[in-house]
Amino acid sequence: MSDFEGLTALVTGGASGIGRATADLLAERGATVAVLDLDPSTVGEPLTGHRADVTDDASVRAAVAAAVDGLGGLDVLINNAGVGAQGTVEANSDEEWHRVFDVNVLGMVRTARACLPHLRASAHAAIVNTCSIAATAGLPQRALYSATKGAVHSLTLAMAADHVREGIRVNCVNPGTVDTPWIGRLLNAADDPAAERAALEARQPTGRLVSAAEVAGAIAYLASPLSGATTGTALAVDGGMQGLRPRPESR
Ligand SMILES: NC(=O)c1ccc[n+]([C@@H]2O[C@H](COP(=O)([O-])OP(=O)(O)OC[C@H]3O[C@@H](n4cnc5c(N)ncnc54)[C@H](O)[C@@H]3O)[C@@H](O)[C@H]2O)c1
């Protein structure tokens, strides 16, 4: 399929995990793709990498300007860079709350702000935000992370309303637990990584983790010009975790 032929895309957090799988898929489907990341050193042809920290407005503006210059315009923004946080509402300091909101929410705000003037010039403009099932289901030990993703969900709806008349669609994906380097780090830090992995797998009715490629497929669906009537939606990519209540298997 080459629905992105002739289009350009920018993927934040595109050097690893979901962002990298998305950048690769959009390129496979015909887009010219730039990646914005804290560490773009692993990004190579056909992608172009730009170093930026989404918590630093000047760095985001400079990287977006350089990326758009290289791409010759911008049709698609994938707002994906994010970090995790663990614990109940008592677990993290004010500084940590500010830091994680700064990356996960304000990072998307800064990038969208820098990209909107370019997206307005596109006939197929789309933004896809990487949200999470943590926005719509109560997960234990994820108070701070969930609060940031709830904000991303609301931001997606508000932006979709603000920009619909400008021809810019805004949607988000809500992944369950995805097998990325991030989850690898989380498992390595657990007391019993195998038991932790089994618990995460069992939480999803499919009985396995979501793959980064599966999330990339959903992001590409929302970003594609073929989805021109879809805006203001949150697409679950969670192995049924949000919507299904299967009975336990009989023993
Ligand atoms: N892995 C999961 O289970 C899962 C589930 C739901 C949602 N998500 C979301 O998916 C997104 C990507 O997660 P992933 O699992 O692919 O993680 P990952 O750690 O594999 O990749 C994240 C990328 O973001 C970059 N990044 C982090 N902070 C940045 C900053 N300040 N500026 C620029 N780049 C920065 C990192 O360098 C990295 O390349 C995040 O928004 C995360 O919240 C992940």
XYZ file of C-alpha atoms and ligand atoms in Angstrom:
295
model
C 0.000 0.000 0.000
C 1.352 3.474 -0.815
C -1.291 5.778 0.673
C 1.463 8.097 1.989
C 3.149 8.558 -1.413
C 4.191 12.199 -1.775
C 3.457 13.015 1.884
C 5.865 14.047 4.632
C 5.806 13.075 8.293
C 7.549 13.952 11.556
C 7.677 11.385 14.391
C 8.743 12.437 17.899
C 10.403 9.762 20.000
C 11.002 8.090 16.648
C 14.357 6.512 17.502
C 12.907 3.636 19.557
C 9.888 1.414 20.151
C 6.497 2.573 18.867
C 7.918 5.739 17.307
C 10.571 3.845 15.351
C 8.085 1.231 14.124
C 5.786 4.066 13.011
C 8.539 5.993 11.209
C 9.581 2.795 9.393
C 5.980 1.930 8.419
C 5.143 5.420 7.121
C 8.333 5.343 5.045
C 7.432 1.866 3.707
C 4.033 3.238 2.701
C 5.569 6.068 0.703
C 6.099 8.969 3.117
C 9.298 10.938 3.520
C 9.891 10.768 7.265
C 11.919 12.779 9.776
C 12.472 11.699 13.351
C 12.841 14.012 16.345
C 14.426 12.383 19.383
C 16.693 13.013 22.367
C 19.092 10.536 20.770
C 18.624 10.102 16.995
C 22.029 8.380 16.571
C 20.432 5.059 15.557
C 18.253 6.683 12.878
C 19.471 6.172 9.304
C 18.284 6.103 5.702
C 15.576 6.476 4.505
C 14.713 8.352 7.735
C 16.426 11.557 8.793
C 17.096 12.170 12.481
C 16.976 15.481 14.355
C 18.125 15.857 17.937
C 15.672 17.675 20.203
C 14.343 17.595 23.738
C 10.557 18.074 23.765
C 10.841 19.794 27.164
C 12.837 22.621 25.559
C 10.776 24.929 23.334
C 13.777 26.419 21.493
C 15.156 22.957 20.755
C 11.759 21.774 19.437
C 11.317 24.859 17.237
C 14.828 24.500 15.786
C 14.425 20.759 15.099
C 10.946 21.186 13.548
C 12.254 24.017 11.327
C 15.209 21.885 10.199
C 13.017 18.817 9.640
C 10.370 20.706 7.650
C 13.099 22.374 5.615
C 14.557 18.971 4.735
C 11.147 17.425 4.044
C 9.918 20.392 1.992
C 6.687 20.736 4.046
C 4.722 18.768 6.618
C 1.548 16.690 6.285
C 1.653 14.384 9.302
C 2.803 14.843 12.909
C 3.095 11.805 15.175
C 3.362 13.142 18.730
C 4.810 10.078 20.423
C 7.761 10.939 22.727
C 6.943 10.008 26.302
C 8.332 8.701 29.581
C 6.931 6.474 32.304
C 6.344 6.881 36.019
C 5.379 4.379 38.663
C 3.651 4.483 42.004
C 0.532 5.742 43.733
C -0.318 9.423 44.113
C 2.008 9.487 47.162
C 5.050 8.086 45.399
C 6.468 10.976 43.388
C 7.795 14.420 44.329
C 6.402 17.646 42.875
C 9.545 17.849 40.741
C 8.817 14.405 39.233
C 5.158 15.347 38.562
C 6.339 18.476 36.748
C 9.025 16.558 34.821
C 6.706 13.826 33.529
C 3.949 16.308 32.599
C 6.619 18.415 30.881
C 7.613 15.509 28.599
C 4.296 13.723 28.085
C 1.880 16.666 27.796
C 3.783 19.904 27.222
C 6.113 18.050 24.856
C 3.131 17.399 22.579
C 1.954 21.003 22.992
C 5.355 22.426 22.009
C 5.701 20.137 19.003
C 2.144 20.770 17.789
C 2.628 24.534 18.185
C 5.764 24.442 16.058
C 4.171 22.184 13.416
C 0.700 23.756 13.021
C 1.752 26.586 10.666
C 3.211 23.939 8.315
C 0.272 21.533 8.689
C -2.140 24.335 7.692
C -0.461 24.386 4.269
C -1.138 20.640 3.714
C -4.157 19.191 1.904
C -3.916 16.003 4.043
C -2.933 17.252 7.480
C -3.134 14.836 10.390
C -1.821 14.662 13.937
C -1.763 11.387 15.881
C -0.925 11.493 19.583
C 0.321 8.398 21.398
C -1.969 8.188 24.412
C -2.475 5.005 26.500
C -5.051 2.696 28.003
C -3.953 4.422 31.231
C -6.159 7.347 30.102
C -9.327 5.255 30.162
C -8.766 2.427 32.700
C -7.591 2.612 36.297
C -4.226 0.858 36.422
C -2.518 0.302 39.792
C 0.762 2.107 40.557
C 0.452 4.505 37.606
C -1.100 7.664 39.137
C 1.259 10.210 37.577
C 1.641 8.464 34.211
C -2.146 7.978 33.926
C -2.803 11.638 34.741
C -0.507 12.687 31.877
C -2.225 10.338 29.432
C -5.683 11.505 30.561
C -4.484 14.993 29.676
C -3.277 13.756 26.276
C -6.716 12.250 25.615
C -8.495 15.526 26.459
C -5.914 17.539 24.512
C -6.558 15.329 21.468
C -10.301 16.082 21.579
C -9.789 19.823 22.114
C -7.245 20.053 19.297
C -9.499 18.051 16.983
C -12.276 20.615 17.613
C -9.997 23.617 17.214
C -8.453 22.533 13.930
C -11.215 20.620 12.120
C -12.209 23.681 10.069
C -8.578 24.125 9.049
C -8.595 20.630 7.572
C -6.294 19.202 10.250
C -7.452 15.913 11.779
C -6.342 15.021 15.313
C -6.678 11.532 16.798
C -4.890 9.358 19.328
C -4.035 5.698 19.851
C -4.486 4.051 23.242
C -2.082 1.103 23.426
C -2.146 -1.535 26.134
C 1.247 -2.901 27.211
C 3.537 -2.899 24.195
C 6.711 -4.946 23.817
C 9.215 -2.059 23.443
C 12.614 -1.243 25.002
C 10.662 0.770 27.614
C 8.818 -2.323 28.842
C 12.096 -4.245 28.653
C 13.607 -1.746 31.109
C 10.544 -2.019 33.358
C 10.757 -5.828 33.408
C 14.502 -5.798 34.087
C 13.878 -3.615 37.140
C 11.215 -5.984 38.542
C 12.021 -8.417 41.391
C 10.862 -11.307 39.193
C 10.923 -10.196 35.510
C 9.335 -13.440 34.225
C 6.435 -13.211 36.705
C 5.965 -9.507 35.915
C 5.873 -10.249 32.171
C 3.352 -13.070 32.721
C 1.145 -10.707 34.787
C 1.237 -8.036 32.057
C 0.429 -10.626 29.384
C -2.456 -12.073 31.406
C -3.997 -8.595 31.811
C -4.684 -8.468 28.048
C -7.437 -10.812 26.800
C -5.244 -11.827 23.844
C -2.822 -13.260 26.428
C 0.207 -11.475 24.992
C 1.786 -8.038 24.780
C 0.934 -5.740 21.867
C 3.746 -5.354 19.306
C 5.168 -1.968 18.310
C 4.266 -2.827 14.698
C 0.600 -3.254 15.683
C 0.529 0.208 17.259
C 2.320 1.632 14.209
C -0.396 0.106 12.001
C -3.113 1.868 14.019
C -1.214 5.182 13.937
C -0.764 4.877 10.168
C -4.492 4.127 9.794
C -5.397 7.349 11.630
C -2.763 9.439 9.814
C -3.634 8.134 6.336
C -5.475 10.307 3.800
C -7.784 7.258 3.464
C -9.156 8.159 6.942
C -10.189 11.702 5.993
C -13.491 11.512 7.929
C -11.907 10.357 11.199
C -11.056 13.017 13.753
C -11.348 13.324 17.538
C -11.164 9.565 18.124
C -9.130 7.389 20.487
C -8.298 4.012 18.936
C -7.623 1.219 21.440
C -4.717 -1.090 20.503
C -4.752 -3.106 23.694
C -5.501 -6.769 22.983
C -9.072 -6.198 24.197
C -7.998 -4.915 27.622
C -10.315 -1.892 27.698
C -13.484 -3.309 26.204
C -13.621 -7.038 26.981
C -14.466 -8.944 30.164
C -13.701 -12.560 29.259
C -14.488 -15.243 31.833
C -11.430 -16.887 33.361
C -10.502 -20.071 31.471
C -12.135 -23.090 33.114
C -9.649 -25.340 34.834
N 5.365 0.588 25.764
C 4.127 0.611 26.244
O 3.631 -0.342 26.864
C 3.252 1.822 25.985
C 1.872 1.693 26.215
C 1.044 2.789 25.998
C 1.587 3.986 25.541
N 2.935 4.089 25.336
C 3.437 5.377 24.873
O 4.141 5.186 23.669
C 5.125 6.211 23.512
C 6.453 5.558 23.113
O 6.786 4.591 24.081
P 7.782 3.369 23.775
O 7.307 2.231 24.578
O 8.000 3.233 22.310
O 9.104 3.936 24.519
P 10.660 3.918 24.147
O 11.330 4.284 25.435
O 11.040 2.674 23.436
O 10.790 5.154 23.132
C 10.545 6.478 23.556
C 11.392 7.427 22.704
O 11.099 8.768 23.140
C 12.314 9.482 23.244
N 12.179 10.560 24.238
C 11.980 10.431 25.573
N 11.995 11.650 26.156
C 12.202 12.562 25.161
C 12.343 13.970 25.145
N 12.296 14.715 26.270
N 12.526 14.584 23.958
C 12.626 13.860 22.803
N 12.517 12.518 22.768
C 12.320 11.874 23.932
C 13.346 8.448 23.700
O 14.676 8.888 23.403
C 12.909 7.220 22.903
O 13.559 7.144 21.654
C 5.138 6.984 24.840
O 4.375 8.173 24.678
C 4.432 6.034 25.799
O 3.784 6.721 26.851
C 3.776 3.030 25.551
